[in-house]
Coordinates of C-alpha atoms and ligand atoms in Angstrom, one line a residue:
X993 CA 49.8 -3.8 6.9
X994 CA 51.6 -3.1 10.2
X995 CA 53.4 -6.0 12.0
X996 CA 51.7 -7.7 14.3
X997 CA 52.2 -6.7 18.2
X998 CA 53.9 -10.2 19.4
X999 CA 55.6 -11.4 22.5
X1000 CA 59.2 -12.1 22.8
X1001 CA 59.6 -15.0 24.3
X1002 CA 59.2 -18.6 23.0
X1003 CA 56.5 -20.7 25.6
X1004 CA 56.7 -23.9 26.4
X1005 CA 53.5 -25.9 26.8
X1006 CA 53.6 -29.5 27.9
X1007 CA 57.4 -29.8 27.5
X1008 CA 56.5 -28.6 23.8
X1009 CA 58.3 -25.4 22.2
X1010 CA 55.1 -23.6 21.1
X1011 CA 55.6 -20.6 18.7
X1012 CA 54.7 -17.6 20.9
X1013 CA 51.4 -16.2 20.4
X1014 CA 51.3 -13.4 18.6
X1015 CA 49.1 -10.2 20.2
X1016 CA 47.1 -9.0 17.5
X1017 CA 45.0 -6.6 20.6
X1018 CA 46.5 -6.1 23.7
X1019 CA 43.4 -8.2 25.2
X1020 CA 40.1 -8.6 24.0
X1021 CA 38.4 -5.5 25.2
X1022 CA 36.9 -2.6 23.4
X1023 CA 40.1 -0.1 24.5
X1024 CA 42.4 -2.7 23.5
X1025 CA 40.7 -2.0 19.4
X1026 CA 40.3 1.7 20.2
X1027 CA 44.6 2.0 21.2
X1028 CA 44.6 -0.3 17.6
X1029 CA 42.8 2.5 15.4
X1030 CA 44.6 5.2 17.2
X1031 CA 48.2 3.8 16.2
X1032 CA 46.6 4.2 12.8
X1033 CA 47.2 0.3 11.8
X1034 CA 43.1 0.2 10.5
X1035 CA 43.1 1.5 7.5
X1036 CA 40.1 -0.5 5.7
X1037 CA 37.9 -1.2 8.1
X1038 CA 34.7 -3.4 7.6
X1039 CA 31.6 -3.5 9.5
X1040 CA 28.8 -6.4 9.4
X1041 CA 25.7 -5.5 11.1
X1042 CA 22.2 -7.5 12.1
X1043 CA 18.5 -6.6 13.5
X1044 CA 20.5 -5.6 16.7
X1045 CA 21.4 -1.9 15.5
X1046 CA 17.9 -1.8 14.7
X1047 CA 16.5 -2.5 17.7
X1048 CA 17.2 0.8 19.0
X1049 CA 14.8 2.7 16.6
X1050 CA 11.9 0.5 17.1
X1051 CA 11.9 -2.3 15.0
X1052 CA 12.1 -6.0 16.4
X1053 CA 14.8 -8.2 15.9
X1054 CA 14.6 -11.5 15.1
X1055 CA 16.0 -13.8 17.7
X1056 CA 15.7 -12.3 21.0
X1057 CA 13.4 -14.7 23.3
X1058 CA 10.3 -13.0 24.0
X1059 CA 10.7 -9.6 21.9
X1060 CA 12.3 -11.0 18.4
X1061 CA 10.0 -11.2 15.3
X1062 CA 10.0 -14.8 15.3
X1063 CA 8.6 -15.0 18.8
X1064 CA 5.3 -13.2 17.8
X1065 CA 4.7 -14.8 14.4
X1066 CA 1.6 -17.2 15.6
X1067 CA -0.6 -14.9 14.1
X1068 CA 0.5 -15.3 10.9
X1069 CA 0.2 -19.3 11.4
X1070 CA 3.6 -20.1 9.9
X1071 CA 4.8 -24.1 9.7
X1072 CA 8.0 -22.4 11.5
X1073 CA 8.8 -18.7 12.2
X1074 CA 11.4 -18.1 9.0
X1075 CA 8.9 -19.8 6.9
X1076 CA 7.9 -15.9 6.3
X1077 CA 11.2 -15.5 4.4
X1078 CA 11.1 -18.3 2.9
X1079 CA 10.6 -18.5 -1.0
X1080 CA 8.9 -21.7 -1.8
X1081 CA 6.3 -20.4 1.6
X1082 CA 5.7 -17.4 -0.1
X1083 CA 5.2 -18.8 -3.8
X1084 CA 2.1 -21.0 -2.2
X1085 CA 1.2 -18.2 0.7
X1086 CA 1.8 -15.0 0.3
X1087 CA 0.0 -13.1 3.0
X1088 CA 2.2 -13.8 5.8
X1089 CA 5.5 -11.9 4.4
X1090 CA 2.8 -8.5 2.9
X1091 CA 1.2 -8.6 6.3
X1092 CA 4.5 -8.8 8.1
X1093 CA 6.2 -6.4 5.2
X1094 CA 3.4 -3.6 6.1
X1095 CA 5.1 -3.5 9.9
X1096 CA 9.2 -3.3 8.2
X1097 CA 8.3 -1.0 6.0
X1098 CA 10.8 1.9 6.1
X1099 CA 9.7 5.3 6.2
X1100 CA 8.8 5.2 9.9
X1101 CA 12.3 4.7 11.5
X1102 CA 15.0 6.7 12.0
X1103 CA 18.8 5.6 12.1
X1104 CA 19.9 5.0 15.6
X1105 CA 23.0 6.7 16.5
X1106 CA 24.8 3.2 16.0
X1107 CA 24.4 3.5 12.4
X1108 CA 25.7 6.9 12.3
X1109 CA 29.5 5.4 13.0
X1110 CA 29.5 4.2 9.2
X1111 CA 29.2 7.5 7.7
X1112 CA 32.0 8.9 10.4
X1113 CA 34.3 6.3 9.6
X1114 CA 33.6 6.7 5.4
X1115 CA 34.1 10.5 6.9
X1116 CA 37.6 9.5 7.8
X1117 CA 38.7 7.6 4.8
X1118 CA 38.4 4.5 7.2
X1119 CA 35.7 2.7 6.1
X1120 CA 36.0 0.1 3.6
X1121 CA 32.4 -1.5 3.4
X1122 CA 29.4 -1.6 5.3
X1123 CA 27.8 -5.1 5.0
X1124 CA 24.8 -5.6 6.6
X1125 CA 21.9 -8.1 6.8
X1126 CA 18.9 -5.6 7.3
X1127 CA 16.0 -4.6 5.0
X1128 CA 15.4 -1.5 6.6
X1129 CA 17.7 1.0 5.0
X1130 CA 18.5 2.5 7.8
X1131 CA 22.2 2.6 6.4
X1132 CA 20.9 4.9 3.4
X1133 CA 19.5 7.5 5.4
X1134 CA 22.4 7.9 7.3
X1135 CA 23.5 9.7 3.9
X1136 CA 26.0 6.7 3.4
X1137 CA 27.6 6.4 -0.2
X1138 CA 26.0 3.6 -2.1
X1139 CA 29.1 2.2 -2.8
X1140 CA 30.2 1.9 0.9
X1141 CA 27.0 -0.1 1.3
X1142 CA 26.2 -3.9 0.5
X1143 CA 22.6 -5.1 1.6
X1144 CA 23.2 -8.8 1.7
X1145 CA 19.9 -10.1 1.9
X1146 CA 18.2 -7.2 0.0
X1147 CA 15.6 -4.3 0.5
X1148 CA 12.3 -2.7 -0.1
X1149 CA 14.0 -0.5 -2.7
X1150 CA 13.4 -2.4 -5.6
X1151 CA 10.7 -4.8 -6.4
X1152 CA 10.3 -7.7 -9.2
X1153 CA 8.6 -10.4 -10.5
X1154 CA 9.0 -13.6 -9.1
X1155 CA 8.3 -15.2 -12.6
X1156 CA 9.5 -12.9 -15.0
X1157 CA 11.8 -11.2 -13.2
X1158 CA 10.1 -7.9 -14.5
X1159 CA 11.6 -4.5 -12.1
X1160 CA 8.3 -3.0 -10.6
X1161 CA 8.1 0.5 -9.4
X1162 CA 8.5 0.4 -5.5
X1163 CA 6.1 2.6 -4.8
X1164 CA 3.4 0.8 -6.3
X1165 CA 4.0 -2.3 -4.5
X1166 CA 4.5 -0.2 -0.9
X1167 CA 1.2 0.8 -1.5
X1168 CA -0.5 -2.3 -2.4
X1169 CA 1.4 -3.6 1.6
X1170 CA -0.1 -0.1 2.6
X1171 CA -3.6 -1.6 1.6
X1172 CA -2.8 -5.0 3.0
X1173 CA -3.3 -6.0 -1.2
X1174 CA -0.7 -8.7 -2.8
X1175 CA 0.6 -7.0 -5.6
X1176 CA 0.6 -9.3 -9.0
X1177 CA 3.2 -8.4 -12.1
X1178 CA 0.9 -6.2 -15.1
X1179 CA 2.7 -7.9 -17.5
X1180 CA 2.7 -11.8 -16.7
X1181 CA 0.1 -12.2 -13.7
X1182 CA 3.0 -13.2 -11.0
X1183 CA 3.9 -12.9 -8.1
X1184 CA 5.8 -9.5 -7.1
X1185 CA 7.9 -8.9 -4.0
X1186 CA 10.4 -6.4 -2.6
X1187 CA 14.2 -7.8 -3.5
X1188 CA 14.9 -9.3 -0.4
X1189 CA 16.8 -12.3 -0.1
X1190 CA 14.9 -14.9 0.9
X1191 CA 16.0 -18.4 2.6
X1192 CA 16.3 -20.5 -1.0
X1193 CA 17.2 -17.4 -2.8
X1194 CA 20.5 -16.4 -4.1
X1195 CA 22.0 -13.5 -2.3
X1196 CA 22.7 -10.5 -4.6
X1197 CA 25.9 -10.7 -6.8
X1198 CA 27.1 -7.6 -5.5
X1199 CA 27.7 -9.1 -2.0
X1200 CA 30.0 -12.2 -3.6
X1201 CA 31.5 -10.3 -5.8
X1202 CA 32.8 -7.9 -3.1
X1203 CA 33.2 -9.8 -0.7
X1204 CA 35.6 -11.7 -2.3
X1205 CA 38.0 -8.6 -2.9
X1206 CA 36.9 -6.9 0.5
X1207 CA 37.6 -9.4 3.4
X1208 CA 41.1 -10.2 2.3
X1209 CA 42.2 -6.3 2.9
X1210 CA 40.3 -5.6 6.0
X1211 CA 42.5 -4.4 8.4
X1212 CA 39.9 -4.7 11.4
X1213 CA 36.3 -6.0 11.5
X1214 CA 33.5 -4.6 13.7
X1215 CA 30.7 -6.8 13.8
X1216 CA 27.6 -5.3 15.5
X1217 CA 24.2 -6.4 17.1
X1218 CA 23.6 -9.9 15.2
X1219 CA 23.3 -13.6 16.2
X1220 CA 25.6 -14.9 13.3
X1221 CA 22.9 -17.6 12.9
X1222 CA 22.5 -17.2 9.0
X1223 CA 24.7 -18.7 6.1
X1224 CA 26.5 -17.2 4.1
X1225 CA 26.7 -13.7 5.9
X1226 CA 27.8 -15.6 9.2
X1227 CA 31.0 -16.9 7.2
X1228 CA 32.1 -13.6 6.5
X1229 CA 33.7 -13.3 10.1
X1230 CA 36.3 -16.3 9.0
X1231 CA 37.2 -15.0 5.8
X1232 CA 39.8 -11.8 6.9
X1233 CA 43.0 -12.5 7.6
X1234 CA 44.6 -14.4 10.9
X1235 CA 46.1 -10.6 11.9
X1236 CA 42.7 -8.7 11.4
X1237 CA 41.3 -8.0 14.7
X1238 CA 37.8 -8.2 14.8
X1239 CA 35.1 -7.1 17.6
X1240 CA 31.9 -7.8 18.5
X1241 CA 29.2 -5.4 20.1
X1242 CA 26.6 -7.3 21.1
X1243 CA 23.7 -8.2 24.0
X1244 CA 25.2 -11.7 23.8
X1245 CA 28.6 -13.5 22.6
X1246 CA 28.1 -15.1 18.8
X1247 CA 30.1 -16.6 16.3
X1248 CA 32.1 -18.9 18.1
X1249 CA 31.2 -22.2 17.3
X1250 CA 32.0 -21.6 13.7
X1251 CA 35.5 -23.1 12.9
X1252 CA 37.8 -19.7 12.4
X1253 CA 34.9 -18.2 14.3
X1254 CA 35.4 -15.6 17.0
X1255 CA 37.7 -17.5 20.2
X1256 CA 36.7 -14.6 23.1
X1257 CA 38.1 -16.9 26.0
X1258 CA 41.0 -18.0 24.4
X1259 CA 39.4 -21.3 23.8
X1260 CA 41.1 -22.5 20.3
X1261 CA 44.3 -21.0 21.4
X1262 CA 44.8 -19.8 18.0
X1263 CA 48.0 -18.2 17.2
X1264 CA 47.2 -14.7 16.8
X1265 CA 44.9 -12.7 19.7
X1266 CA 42.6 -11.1 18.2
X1267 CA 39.0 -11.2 19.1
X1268 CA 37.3 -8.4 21.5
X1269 CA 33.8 -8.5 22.5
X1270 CA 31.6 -6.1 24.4
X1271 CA 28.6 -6.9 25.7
X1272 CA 25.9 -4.9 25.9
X1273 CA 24.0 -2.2 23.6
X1274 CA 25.1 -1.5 20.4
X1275 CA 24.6 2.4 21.1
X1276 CA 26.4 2.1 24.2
X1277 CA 29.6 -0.3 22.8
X1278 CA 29.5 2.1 19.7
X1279 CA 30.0 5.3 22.0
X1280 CA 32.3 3.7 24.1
X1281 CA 34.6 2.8 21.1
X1282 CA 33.5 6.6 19.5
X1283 CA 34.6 8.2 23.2
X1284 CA 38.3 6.2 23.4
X1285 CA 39.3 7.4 20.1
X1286 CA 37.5 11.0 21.0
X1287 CA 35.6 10.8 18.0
X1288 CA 32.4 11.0 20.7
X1289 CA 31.2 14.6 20.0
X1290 CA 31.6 14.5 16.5
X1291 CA 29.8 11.3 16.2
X1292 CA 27.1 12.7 18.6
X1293 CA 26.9 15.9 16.2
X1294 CA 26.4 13.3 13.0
X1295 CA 23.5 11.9 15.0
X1296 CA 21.2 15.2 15.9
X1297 CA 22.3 16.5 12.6
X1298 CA 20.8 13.7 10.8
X1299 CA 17.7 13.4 13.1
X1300 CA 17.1 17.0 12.0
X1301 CA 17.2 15.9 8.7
X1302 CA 14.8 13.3 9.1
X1303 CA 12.4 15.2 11.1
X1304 CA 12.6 17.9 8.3
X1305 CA 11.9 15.2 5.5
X1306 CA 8.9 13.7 7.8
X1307 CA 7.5 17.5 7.8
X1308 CA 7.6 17.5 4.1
X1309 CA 6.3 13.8 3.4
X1310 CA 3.6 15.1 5.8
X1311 CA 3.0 18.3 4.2
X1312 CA 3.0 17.1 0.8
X1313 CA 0.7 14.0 2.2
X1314 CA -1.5 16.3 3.5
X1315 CA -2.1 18.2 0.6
X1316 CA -2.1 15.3 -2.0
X1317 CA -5.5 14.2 1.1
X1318 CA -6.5 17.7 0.3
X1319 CA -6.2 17.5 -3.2
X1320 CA -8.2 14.2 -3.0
X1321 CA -10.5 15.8 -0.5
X1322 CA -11.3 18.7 -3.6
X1323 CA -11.7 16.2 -6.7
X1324 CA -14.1 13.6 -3.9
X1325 CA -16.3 17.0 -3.4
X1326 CA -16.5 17.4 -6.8
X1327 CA -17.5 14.1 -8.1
X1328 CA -20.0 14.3 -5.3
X1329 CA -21.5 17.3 -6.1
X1330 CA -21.6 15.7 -10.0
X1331 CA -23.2 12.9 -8.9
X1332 CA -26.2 14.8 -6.8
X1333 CA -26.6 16.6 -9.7
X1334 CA -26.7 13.8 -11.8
X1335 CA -29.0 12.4 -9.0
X1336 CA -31.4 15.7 -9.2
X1337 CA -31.5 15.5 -12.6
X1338 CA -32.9 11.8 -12.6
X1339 CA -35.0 12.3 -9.9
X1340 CA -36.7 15.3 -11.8
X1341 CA -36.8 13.2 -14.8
X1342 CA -37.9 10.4 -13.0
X1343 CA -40.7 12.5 -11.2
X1344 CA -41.4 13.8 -14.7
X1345 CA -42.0 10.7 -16.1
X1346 CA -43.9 9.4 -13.0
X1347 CA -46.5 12.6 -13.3
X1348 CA -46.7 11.9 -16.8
X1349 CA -47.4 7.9 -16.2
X1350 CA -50.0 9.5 -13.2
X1351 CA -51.7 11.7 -15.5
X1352 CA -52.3 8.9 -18.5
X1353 CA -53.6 6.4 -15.5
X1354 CA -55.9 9.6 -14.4
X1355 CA -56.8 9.7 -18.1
X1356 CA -57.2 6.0 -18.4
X1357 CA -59.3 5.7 -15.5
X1358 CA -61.5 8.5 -16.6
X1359 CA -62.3 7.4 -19.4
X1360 CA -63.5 4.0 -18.5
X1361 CA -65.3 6.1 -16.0
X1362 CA -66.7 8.2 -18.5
X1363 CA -67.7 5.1 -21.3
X1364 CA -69.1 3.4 -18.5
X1365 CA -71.7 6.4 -17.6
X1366 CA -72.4 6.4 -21.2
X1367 CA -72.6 2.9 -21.8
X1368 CA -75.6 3.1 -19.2
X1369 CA -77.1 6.4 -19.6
X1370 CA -77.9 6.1 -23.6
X1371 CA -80.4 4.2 -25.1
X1372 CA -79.4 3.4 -29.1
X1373 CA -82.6 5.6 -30.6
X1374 CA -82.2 8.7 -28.1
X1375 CA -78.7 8.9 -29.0
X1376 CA -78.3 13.0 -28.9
X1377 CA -77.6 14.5 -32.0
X1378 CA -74.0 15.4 -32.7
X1379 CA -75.1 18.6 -34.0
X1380 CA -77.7 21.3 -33.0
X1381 CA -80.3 21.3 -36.2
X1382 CA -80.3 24.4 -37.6
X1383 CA -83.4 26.3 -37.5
X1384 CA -86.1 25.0 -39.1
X1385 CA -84.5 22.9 -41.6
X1386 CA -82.6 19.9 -41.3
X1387 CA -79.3 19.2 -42.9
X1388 CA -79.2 16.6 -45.4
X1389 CA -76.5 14.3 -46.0
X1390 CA -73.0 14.0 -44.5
X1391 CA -72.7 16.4 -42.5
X1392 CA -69.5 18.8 -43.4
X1393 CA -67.7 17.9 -40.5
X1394 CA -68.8 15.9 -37.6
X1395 CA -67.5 17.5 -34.0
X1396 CA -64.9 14.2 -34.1
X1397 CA -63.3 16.2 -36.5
X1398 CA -63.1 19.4 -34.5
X1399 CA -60.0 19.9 -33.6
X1400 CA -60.0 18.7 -30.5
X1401 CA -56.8 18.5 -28.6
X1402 CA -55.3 15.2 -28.5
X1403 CA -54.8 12.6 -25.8
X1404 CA -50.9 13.1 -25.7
X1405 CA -52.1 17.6 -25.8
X1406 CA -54.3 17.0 -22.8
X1407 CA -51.9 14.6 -21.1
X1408 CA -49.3 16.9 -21.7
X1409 CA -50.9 20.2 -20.3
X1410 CA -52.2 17.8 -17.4
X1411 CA -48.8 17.0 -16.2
X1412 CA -47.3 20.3 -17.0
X1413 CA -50.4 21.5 -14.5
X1414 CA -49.6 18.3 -12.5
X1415 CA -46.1 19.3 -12.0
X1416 CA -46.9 23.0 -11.7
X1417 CA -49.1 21.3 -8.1
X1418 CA -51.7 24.2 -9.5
X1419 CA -54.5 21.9 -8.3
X1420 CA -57.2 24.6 -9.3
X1421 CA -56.2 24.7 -12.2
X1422 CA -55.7 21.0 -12.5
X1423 CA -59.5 20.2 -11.6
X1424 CA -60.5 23.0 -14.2
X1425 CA -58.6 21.0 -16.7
X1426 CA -59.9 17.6 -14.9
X1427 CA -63.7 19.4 -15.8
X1428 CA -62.3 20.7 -19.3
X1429 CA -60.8 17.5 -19.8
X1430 CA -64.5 15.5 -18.9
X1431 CA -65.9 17.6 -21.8
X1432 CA -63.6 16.6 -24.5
X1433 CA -63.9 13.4 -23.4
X1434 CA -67.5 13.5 -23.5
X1435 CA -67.5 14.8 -26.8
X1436 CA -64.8 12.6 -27.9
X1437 CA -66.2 9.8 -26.8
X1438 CA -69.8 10.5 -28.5
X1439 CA -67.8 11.1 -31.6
X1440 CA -66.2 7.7 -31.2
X1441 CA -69.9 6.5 -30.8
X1442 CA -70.9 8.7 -34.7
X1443 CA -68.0 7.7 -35.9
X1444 CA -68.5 4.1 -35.2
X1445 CA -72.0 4.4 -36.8
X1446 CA -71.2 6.1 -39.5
X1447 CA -68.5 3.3 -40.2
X1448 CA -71.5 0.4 -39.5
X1449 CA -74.1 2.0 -41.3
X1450 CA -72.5 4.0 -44.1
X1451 CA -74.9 6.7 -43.4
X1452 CA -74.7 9.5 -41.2
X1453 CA -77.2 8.7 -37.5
X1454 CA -81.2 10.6 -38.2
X1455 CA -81.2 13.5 -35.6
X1456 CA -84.0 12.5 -32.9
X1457 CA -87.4 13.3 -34.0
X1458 CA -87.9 16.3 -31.7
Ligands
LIG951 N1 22.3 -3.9 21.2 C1 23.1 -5.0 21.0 N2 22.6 -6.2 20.6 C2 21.3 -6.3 20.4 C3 20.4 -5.2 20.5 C4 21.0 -4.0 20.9 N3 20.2 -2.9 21.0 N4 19.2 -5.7 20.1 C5 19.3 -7.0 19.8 N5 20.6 -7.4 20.0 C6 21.2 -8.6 19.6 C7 20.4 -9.8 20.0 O1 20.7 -10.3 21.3 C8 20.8 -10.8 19.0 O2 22.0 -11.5 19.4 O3 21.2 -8.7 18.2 C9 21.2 -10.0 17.7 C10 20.1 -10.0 16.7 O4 20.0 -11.3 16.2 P1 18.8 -11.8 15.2 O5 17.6 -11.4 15.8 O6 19.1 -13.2 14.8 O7 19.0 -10.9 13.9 P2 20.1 -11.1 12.8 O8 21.4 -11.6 13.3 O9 20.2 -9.8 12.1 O10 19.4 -12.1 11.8 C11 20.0 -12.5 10.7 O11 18.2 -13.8 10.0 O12 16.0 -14.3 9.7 C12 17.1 -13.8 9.1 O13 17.0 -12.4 7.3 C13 16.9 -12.4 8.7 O14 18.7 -10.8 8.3 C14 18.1 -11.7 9.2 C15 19.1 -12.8 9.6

C-alpha cells in the first residue's frame, strides 16, 4: 500500500508533543478521494451499500421520516415496524412479510445509474467486493460477477424451509406472493420464505467468511445511501485499516457514533484523516466522483446500455407472458367448449329422460283414466265378449288364444314410440298414438279383466246370450 500523505511538522497541543496527524485525504471532500484513485493508491476497493441506492428506481427505503417502509407499515398492524423482518414474527404471522414481499419483489425495477459504478470499477480491476444490505438484486442486473457480489442480508433468489431447511424453487414461491398465498414446504408442511436475513437470523456464511479476508486489504471504502443502523453490516465501516479512506454518499451523515466510526468534523481527532462525506443523492455524489476521475461518460454509457438491456428483457418477459395468457386463453376455450358439450349432452339426456318420465305419467294417468271408465261403465254379466262368435256356432272350451295374448305391444313399446313421438314434438302424430294407445289400453285392460276371470274361475267367461 502507498504511504500515507502526512505533514511534516511535529504539533504541539496543550504544551504536549502530539505525533503529527497523518493526511490520509487532503480533506474530507469527494475531490479529495477522486485526486486519491487518480494517484492510483486504490487498488481494492470495497463498496457497502443500503435502501438509499434504491431509492432512485422506485422502491422505498427504510428509514426516511415520512417516505421509508417503516413509516407506512400500519396497515400491516406490526407490534413495531421491523417486526416484518423479524423471524420469530414471521413463524406466528406470516402475512405481513408475503404481503409486503409482493411490493419488493424484483422484476419491476431497474438498476439506478448508482449501481452501475460497481460493474465500472470490476471493469477496471478496481473493485474488490460489493457488499450490500438490499434484497432487490439490483446489483445482479447490473451484469455484476457473482463473485464481486455479497448480499448480506439475503435475496428473493432462493427460497427454503424454515423447518427443514428444504431449497424450494423461487419461482414457485414468487407466485404464491403473486397470489397474495403463503407458500408451505411439499415435503414437511412448513413454513417457506425467500433467504433473506432476518432480525434473529444468521447472516449468510459467505459474508463472514469474506469479510474477514476482504476489509483488511481494502485500500478505500465507499459507503453509499444507508443509515448504518443495523449490526453486523454497520461494523464493517471499522474493520479496514487506520490508512483506508473511506466516503460516504449520503442524504444524511451516518456512522459516527460507532467507536472507529466515520469522524467527518474531526471530532475524535484520530490520527489518520480519512473520512469524506457528501451529502446528497447517491446518483448525484456517484457522478460527481465518476466526472473527477473522467470516468463520467463511460459510466453514463454503462447506464443506457444496461437500461436497453432491461427494457429488451421486459419486452421478452412480456411477450413470452403474453403468449403463455394466450396459450391459457386456447386450453380455457377449450375446456369450455368441452364442458358445453358435456352440458348439451346432459341436458339432451336429461330432457330424454324427462320425456320419457312425461310419457309413463301420461301413460299412468291414462290408464287410471281408462280403468276408472271401465270400472263404471260394465256391469259383471254384460261384460262384452273378448271374441266375436263365429257364425252360428259357438266356440267351446278355451279359447286358442284370448286377445291378451295378441301381441300387443308392450307398455315399455308404447312408451317408447310415445317419447320418440314426444321428442320428435310431432303432436299429430302424438295424439294418433294417444288414440292408438286408448285402444290397446282398452283391449289390454279388458284382457286384464278375462284374464283375471279366467284365473278366478278356471273357466273361460260364457259369451253374452245375444
Ligand atoms: N440518495 C442518497 N441517500 C439516500 C437516498 C438517495 N437517493 N435515498 C435514501 N437515502 C438515505 C436515507 O437518508 C437513509 O440515511 O439512505 C439511507 C437509507 O437508510 P435505511 O432506510 O435505514 O436503509 P438501510 O440503511 O439500507 O437499512 C439497513 O435495515 O431494516 C433493515 O434489512 C433492512 O437492509 C435493511 C437494513
Amino acid at each position: 500500500m502507498a504511504s500515507p500523505r502526512s505533514s511534516a511538522k511535529t504539533r504541539l497541543q496543550k504544551g504536549k508533543i502530539v505525533e503529527p496527524r497523518v493526511h490520509i485525504l487532503k480533506d474530507g471532500s469527494l475531490s479529495a478521494v477522486a485526486e486519491y484513485i487518480k494517484e492510483g493508491k486504490a487498488k481494492n476497493i470495497i463498496v457497502m451499500s443500503g435502501a438509499g441506492i434504491s431509492t432512485a428506481a422506485g422502491i422505498k427505503d427504510f428509514r426516511s421520516p415520512g417516505t421509508g417502509l417503516y413509516d407506512d407499515l400500519e396497515k400491516y398492524n406490526l407490534p413495531y415496524p421491523e417486526a416484518v423482518f423479524d423471524i420469530s414474527f414471521f413463524k406466528d404471522n406470516p402475512s405481513p412479510f408475503f404481503r409486503l414481499a409482493k411490493e419488493l419483489l424484483p422484476g419491476r425495477y431497474r438498476p439506478t445509474f448508482t449501481h452501475y459504478l460497481l460493474p465500472l470499477l470490476a471493469r477496471k480491476g478496481l473493485l474488490l467486493r460489493s457488499y450490500t444490505q438490499n434484497i432487490d438484486m439490483l446489483e445482479r442486473l447490473t451484469g455484476l460477477d457473482d463473485e464481486l457480489l455479497v448480499e448480506a442480508h439475503g435475496s428473493f433468489a432462493t427460497s427454503q424451509c424454515i423447518k427443514c431447511e428444504v431449497v424450494t424453487d423461487s419461482k414457485w414461491v414468487r407466485k404464491h406472493i403473486l397470489k397474495s398465498s403463503i407458500p408451505y414446504c411439499e415435503t414437511c408442511g412448513g413454513l417457506v420464505k425467500p433467504t433473506i436475513t432476518f432480525f434473529g437470523e444468521d447472516l449468510p456464511a459467505r459474508f463472514g467468511r469474506l469479510a474477514l479476508q476482504d476489509f483488511k486489504k481494502c485500500d478505500l471504502l465507499i459507503v453509499l445511501g444507508t443509515s448504518l443502523q443495523v449490526e453486523p453490516f454497520n461494523r464493517l465501516i471499522t474493520r479496514v485499516g487506520p490508512e483506508c479512506p473511506r466516503l460516504l454518499i449520503n442524504r444524511e451523515k451516518a456512522g459516527e457514533e460507532m467507536h472507529g466510526g466515520f469522524d467527518f468534523d474531526d471530532k475524535w481527532k484520530y490520527p489518520t484523516v480519512r473520512d469524506a462525506v457528501f451529502l446528497g443523492n447517491c446518483d448525484d455524489g456517484v457522478r460527481e466522483l465518476a466526472k473527477l476521475c473522467g470516468w463520467e461518460g463511460e459510466l453514463q454509457a454503462m447506464f443506457e446500455a444496461g437500461n436497453i438491456e432491461m427494457q429488451i428483457a421486459e419486452e421478452m418477459e412480456a411477450l413470452s407472458l403474453a403468449a403463455e395468457l394466450e396459450e391459457a386463453v386456447a386450453v380455457a376455450n377449450e375446456a369450455e367448449k368441452e364442458a358445453e358439450e358435456e352440458a348439451e349432452e346432459k341436458a339432451e339426456k336429461e330432457a330424454k329422460k324427462g320425456a320419457r318420465k312425461e310419457a309413463k305419467k301420461e301413460i299412468e294417468k291414462e290408464t287410471k283414466r281408462e280403468a276408472k271408465k271401465e270400472a263404471v261403465a260394465v256391469e259383471p254379466e254384460t261384460k262384452r265378449p273378448l271374441q266375436k262368435k263365429e257364425e252360428g256356432k259357438e266356440k267351446e272350451g278355451r279359447q286358442k288364444e284370448t286377445p291378451a295374448e295378441k301381441d300387443v305391444p308392450s307398455e315399455d313399446d308404447v312408451v317408447q314410440q310415445l317419447s320418440e313421438r314426444l321428442l320428435s314434438t310431432d303432436l299429430n302424430a302424438a295424439s294418433e298414438t294417444f288414440t292408438a294407445a286408448d285402444e290397446i289400453l282398452a283391449v289390454s285392460t279388458e284382457s286384464v279383466v278375462v284374464v283375471t276371470t279366467i284365473v278366478d274361475t278356471k273357466e273361460a267367461p260364457k259369451p253374452a246370450q245375444v
